Coordinates of C-alpha atoms and ligand atoms in Angstrom, one line a residue:
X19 CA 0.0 0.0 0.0
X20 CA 1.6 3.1 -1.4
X21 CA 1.1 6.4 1.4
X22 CA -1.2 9.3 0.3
X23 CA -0.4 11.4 -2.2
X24 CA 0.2 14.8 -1.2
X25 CA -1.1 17.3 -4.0
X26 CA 0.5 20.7 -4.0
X27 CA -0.8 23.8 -5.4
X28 CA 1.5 26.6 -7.3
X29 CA -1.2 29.1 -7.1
X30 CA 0.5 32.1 -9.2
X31 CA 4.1 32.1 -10.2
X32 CA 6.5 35.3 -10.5
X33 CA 6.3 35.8 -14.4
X34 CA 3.9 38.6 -15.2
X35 CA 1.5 36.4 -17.3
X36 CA -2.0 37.3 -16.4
X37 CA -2.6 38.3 -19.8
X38 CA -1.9 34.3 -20.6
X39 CA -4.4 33.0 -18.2
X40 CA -7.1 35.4 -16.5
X41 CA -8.2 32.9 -14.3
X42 CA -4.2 33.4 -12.2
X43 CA -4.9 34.8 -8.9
X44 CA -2.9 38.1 -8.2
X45 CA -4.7 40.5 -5.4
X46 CA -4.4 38.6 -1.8
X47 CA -8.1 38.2 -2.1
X48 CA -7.7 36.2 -5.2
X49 CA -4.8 34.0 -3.6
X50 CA -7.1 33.3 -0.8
X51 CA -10.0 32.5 -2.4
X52 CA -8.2 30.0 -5.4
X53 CA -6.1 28.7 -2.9
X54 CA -9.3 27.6 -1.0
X55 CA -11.0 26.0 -3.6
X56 CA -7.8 24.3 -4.3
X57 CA -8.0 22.7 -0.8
X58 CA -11.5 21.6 -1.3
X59 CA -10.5 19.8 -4.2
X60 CA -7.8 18.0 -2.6
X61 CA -4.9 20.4 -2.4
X62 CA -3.3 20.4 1.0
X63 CA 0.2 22.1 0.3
X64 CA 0.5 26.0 -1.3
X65 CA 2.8 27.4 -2.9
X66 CA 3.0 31.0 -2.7
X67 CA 4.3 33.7 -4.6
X68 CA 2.9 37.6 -4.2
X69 CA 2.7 40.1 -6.4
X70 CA 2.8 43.7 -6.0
X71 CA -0.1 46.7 -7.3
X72 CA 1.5 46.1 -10.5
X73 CA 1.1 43.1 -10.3
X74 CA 5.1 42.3 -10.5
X75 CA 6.8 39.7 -8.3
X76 CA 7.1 41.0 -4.8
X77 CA 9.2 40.1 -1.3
X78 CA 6.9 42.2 0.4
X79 CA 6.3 40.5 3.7
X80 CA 3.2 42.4 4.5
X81 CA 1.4 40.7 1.4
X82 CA 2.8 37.4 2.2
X83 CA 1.7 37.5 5.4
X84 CA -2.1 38.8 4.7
X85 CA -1.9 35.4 2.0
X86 CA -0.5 33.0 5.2
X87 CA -3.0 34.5 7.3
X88 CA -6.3 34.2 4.9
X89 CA -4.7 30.6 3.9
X90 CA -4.4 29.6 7.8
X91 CA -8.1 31.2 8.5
X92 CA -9.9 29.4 5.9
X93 CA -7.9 25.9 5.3
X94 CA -7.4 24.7 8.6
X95 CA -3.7 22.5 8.6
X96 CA -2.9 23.2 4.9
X97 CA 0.8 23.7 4.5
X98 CA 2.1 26.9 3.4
X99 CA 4.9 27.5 1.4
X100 CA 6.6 30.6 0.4
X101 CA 8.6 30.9 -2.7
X102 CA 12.2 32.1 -2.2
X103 CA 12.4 32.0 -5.7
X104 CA 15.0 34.4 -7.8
X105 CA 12.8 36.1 -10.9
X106 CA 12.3 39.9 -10.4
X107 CA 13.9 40.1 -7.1
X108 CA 17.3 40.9 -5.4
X109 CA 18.7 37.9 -3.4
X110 CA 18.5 40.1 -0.5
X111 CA 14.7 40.0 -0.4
X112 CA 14.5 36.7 -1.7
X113 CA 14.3 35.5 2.3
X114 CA 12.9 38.7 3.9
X115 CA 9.7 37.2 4.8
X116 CA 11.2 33.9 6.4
X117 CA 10.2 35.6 9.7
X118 CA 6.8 34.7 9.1
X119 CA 7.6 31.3 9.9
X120 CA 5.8 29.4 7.0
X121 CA 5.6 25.7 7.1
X122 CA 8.0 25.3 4.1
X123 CA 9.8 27.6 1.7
X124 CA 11.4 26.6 -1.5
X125 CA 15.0 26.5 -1.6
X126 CA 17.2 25.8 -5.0
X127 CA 20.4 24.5 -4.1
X128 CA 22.1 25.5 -7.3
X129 CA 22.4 28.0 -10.3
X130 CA 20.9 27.2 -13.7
X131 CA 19.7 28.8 -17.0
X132 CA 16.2 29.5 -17.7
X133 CA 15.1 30.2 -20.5
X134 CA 16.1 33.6 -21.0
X135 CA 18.1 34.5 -17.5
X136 CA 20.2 33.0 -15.4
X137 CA 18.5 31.5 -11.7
X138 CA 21.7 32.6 -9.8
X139 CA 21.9 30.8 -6.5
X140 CA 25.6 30.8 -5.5
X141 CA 27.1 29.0 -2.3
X142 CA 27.5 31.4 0.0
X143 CA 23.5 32.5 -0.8
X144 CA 22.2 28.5 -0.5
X145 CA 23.8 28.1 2.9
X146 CA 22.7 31.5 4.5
X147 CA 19.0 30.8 3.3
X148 CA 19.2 27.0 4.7
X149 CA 20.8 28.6 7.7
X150 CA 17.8 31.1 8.1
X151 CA 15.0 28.5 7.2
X152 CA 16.5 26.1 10.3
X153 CA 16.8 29.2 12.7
X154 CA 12.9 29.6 11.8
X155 CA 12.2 26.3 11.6
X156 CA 11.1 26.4 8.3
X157 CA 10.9 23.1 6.2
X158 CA 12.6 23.7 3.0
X159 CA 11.4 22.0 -0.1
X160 CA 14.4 21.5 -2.2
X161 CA 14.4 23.0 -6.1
X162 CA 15.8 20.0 -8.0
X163 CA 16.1 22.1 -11.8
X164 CA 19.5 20.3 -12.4
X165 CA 21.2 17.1 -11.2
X166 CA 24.0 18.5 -9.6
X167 CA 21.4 19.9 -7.1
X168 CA 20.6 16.8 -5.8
X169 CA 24.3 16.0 -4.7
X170 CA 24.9 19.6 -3.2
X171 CA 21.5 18.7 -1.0
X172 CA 22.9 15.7 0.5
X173 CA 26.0 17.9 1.1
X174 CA 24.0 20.1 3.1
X175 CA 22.0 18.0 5.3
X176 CA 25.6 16.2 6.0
X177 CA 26.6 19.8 7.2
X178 CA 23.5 20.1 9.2
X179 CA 22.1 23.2 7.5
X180 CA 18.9 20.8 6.2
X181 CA 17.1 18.5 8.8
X182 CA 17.0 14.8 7.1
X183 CA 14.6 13.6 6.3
X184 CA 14.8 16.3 3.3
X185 CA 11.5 17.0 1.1
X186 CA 13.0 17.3 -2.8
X187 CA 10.8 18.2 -6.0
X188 CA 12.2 17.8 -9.2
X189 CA 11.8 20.2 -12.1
X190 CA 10.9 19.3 -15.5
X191 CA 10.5 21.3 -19.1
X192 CA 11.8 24.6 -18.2
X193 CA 13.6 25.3 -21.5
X194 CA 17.5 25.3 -20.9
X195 CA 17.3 22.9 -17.9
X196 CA 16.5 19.5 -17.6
X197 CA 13.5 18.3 -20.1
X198 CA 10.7 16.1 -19.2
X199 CA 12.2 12.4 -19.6
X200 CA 10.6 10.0 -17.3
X201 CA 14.1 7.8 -17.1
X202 CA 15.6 11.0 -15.7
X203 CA 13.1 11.4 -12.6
X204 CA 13.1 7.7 -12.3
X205 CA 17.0 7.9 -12.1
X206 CA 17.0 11.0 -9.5
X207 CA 14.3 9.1 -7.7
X208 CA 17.2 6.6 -7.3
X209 CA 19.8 8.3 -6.6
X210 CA 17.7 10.4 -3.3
X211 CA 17.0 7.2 -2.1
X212 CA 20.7 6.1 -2.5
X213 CA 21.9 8.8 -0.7
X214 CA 18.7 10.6 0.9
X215 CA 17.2 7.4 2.7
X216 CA 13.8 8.2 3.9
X217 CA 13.6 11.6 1.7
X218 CA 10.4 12.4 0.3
X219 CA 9.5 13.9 -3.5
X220 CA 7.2 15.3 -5.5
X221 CA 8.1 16.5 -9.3
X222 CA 6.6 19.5 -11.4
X223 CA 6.3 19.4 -14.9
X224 CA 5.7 22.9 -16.6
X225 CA 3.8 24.0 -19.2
X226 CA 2.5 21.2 -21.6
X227 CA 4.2 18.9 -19.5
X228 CA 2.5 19.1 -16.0
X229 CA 0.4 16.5 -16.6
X230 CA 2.8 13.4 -18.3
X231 CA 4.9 14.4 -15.1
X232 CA 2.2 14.0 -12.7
X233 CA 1.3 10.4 -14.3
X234 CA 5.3 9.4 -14.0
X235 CA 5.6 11.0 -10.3
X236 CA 2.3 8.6 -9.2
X237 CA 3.4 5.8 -10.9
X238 CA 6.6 6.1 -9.0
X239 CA 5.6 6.8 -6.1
X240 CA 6.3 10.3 -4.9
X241 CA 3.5 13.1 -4.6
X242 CA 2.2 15.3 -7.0
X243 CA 2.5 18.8 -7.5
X244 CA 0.1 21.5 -10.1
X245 CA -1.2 24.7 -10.5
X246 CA -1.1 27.5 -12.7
X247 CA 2.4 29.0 -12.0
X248 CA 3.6 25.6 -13.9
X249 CA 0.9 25.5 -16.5
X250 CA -1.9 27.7 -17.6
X251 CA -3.4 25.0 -20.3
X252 CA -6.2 22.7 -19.7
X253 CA -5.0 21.1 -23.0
X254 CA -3.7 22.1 -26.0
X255 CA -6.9 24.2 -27.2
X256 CA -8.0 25.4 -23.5
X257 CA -6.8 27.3 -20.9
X258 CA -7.5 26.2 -17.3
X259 CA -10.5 27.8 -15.7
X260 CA -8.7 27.6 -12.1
X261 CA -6.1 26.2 -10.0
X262 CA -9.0 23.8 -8.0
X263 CA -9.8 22.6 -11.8
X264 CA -6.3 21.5 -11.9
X265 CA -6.0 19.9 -8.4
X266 CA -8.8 17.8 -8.9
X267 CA -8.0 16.3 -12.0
X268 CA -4.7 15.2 -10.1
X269 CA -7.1 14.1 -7.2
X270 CA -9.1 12.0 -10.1
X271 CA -5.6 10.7 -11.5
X272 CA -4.6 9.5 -7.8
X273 CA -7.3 7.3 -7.9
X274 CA -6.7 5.6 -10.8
X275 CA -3.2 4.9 -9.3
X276 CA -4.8 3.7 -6.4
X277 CA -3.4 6.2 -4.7
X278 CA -5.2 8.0 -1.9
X279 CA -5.6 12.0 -1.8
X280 CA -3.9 13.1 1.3
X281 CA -5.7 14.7 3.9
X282 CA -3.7 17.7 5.5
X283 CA -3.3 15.7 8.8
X284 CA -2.0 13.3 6.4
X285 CA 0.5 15.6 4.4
X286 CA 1.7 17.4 7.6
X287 CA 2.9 13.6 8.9
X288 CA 4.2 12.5 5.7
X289 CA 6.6 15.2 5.5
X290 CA 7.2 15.4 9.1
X291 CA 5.8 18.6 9.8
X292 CA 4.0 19.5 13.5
X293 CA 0.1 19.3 13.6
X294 CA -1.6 22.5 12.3
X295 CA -1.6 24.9 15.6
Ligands
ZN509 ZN1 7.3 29.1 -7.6

């Protein structure tokens, strides 16, 4: 019997895109409100990126606490995440709102090229966000966008800057990184549990390929991640109406891997984190 899958939501992304899908939620209120339909459909894990009045990628903490607190208020024990992600901000901002002790924040433990910038995360910047994540006690979820990230995250939980067991996604079809191979996750899948024992995983697959990596990441056992920061299509001719749209067609797809939809009491054991306060 295969454990629950846990089904994270990537409610809205950094890259100014509303214009590609009107249905991404950008005003707190929005956040709130997508993020709880996402959680009635089976979501019990957000990932959250906020946006400022004009509507560009923001560290402000003040917004990303108003979206913690709306989240906290109307999904009782749903795990909140905060991107620490690089586009549009200054590595000094990237982990200004740590203090808000989320559940989990993201945490790339290497550079790589997107597709038209480069994702800088140098040493000296991996370690001092690990080091602040522990001194909150903030649960990082590890960025896998390229292999070597993989090795440099056992590296860090040797040195005691992540807590094993780790939580790792790996990420798939961002042009210039790794593409969207099934024999690649199934080989990083591997390799964590080579030298990661008891790690746990999820995978995102973005744009057109959010949903071919969903079916790998069930079939092999790790949780699922979705949501309209990876993927504004429905299919090839639609857009998604929502981010709950999304989450329950990977609730429908766990099923058919007879995989149970984790509930949050569920999710928060499974990836070690304290009982909802
Ligand atoms: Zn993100």
């Amino acid at each position: 019997m295969q454990d629950p899958c846990v089904i994270s939501v990537a409610i809205t992304g950094s890259i100014p895109r509303k214009k590609d899908n009107p249905a991404i939620p950008i005003s707190v209120a929005e956040q709130i409100e997508s993020t709880h339909a996402s959680y009635e459909a089976g979501a019990t894990l957000v990932h959250v990126h906020v946006r400022d009045d004009q509507e560009n990628s923001s560290s402000d903490p003040e917004r990303f606490a108003a979206v913690q607190e709306g989240i906290r208020k109307h999904c009782p024990g749903m795990i909140v995440q905060f991107s620490t992600g690089g586009r549009g901000r200054e590595p000094e901002q990237r982990g200004a709102m740590l203090y808000l002790r989320p559940d989990m924040a993201s945490l790339a433990t290497g550079s790589v090229n997107f597709p038209t910038t480069v994702y800088e995360n140098p040493p000296g910047f991996v370690r001092a966000l690990a080091a602040t994540m522990r001194d909150f006690d903030i649960k990082p979820e590890i960025e896998i966008f390229d292999l070597a990230m993989l090795y440099n995250t056992a590296e860090l939980v040797r040195e005691g800057l992540i807590a094993a067991p780790a939580h790792v996604q790996f990420v798939f079809g961002i042009k210039n990184a790794l593409p969207a191979r099934r024999e690649i996750l199934a080989f990083q899948v591997d390799q964590l549990q080579k030298i990661l024992p008891g790690a746990t995983w999820t995978a995102a697959g973005i744009g057109r390929h959010q949903l071919e990596v969903n079916h790998w990441t069930l079939e092999l056992g790790g949780h699922c991640r979705t949501g309209l920061e990876d993927n504004v299509r429905w299919d090839k001719g639609t857009l998604a109406a929502s981010n709950a749209q999304l989450v329950r067609r990977v609730a429908n797809l766990c099923e058919q891997y007879g995989r149970a939809v984790a509930t949050p009491a569920q999710a928060r054991q499974l990836l070690g984190l304290p009982p909802a306060a």
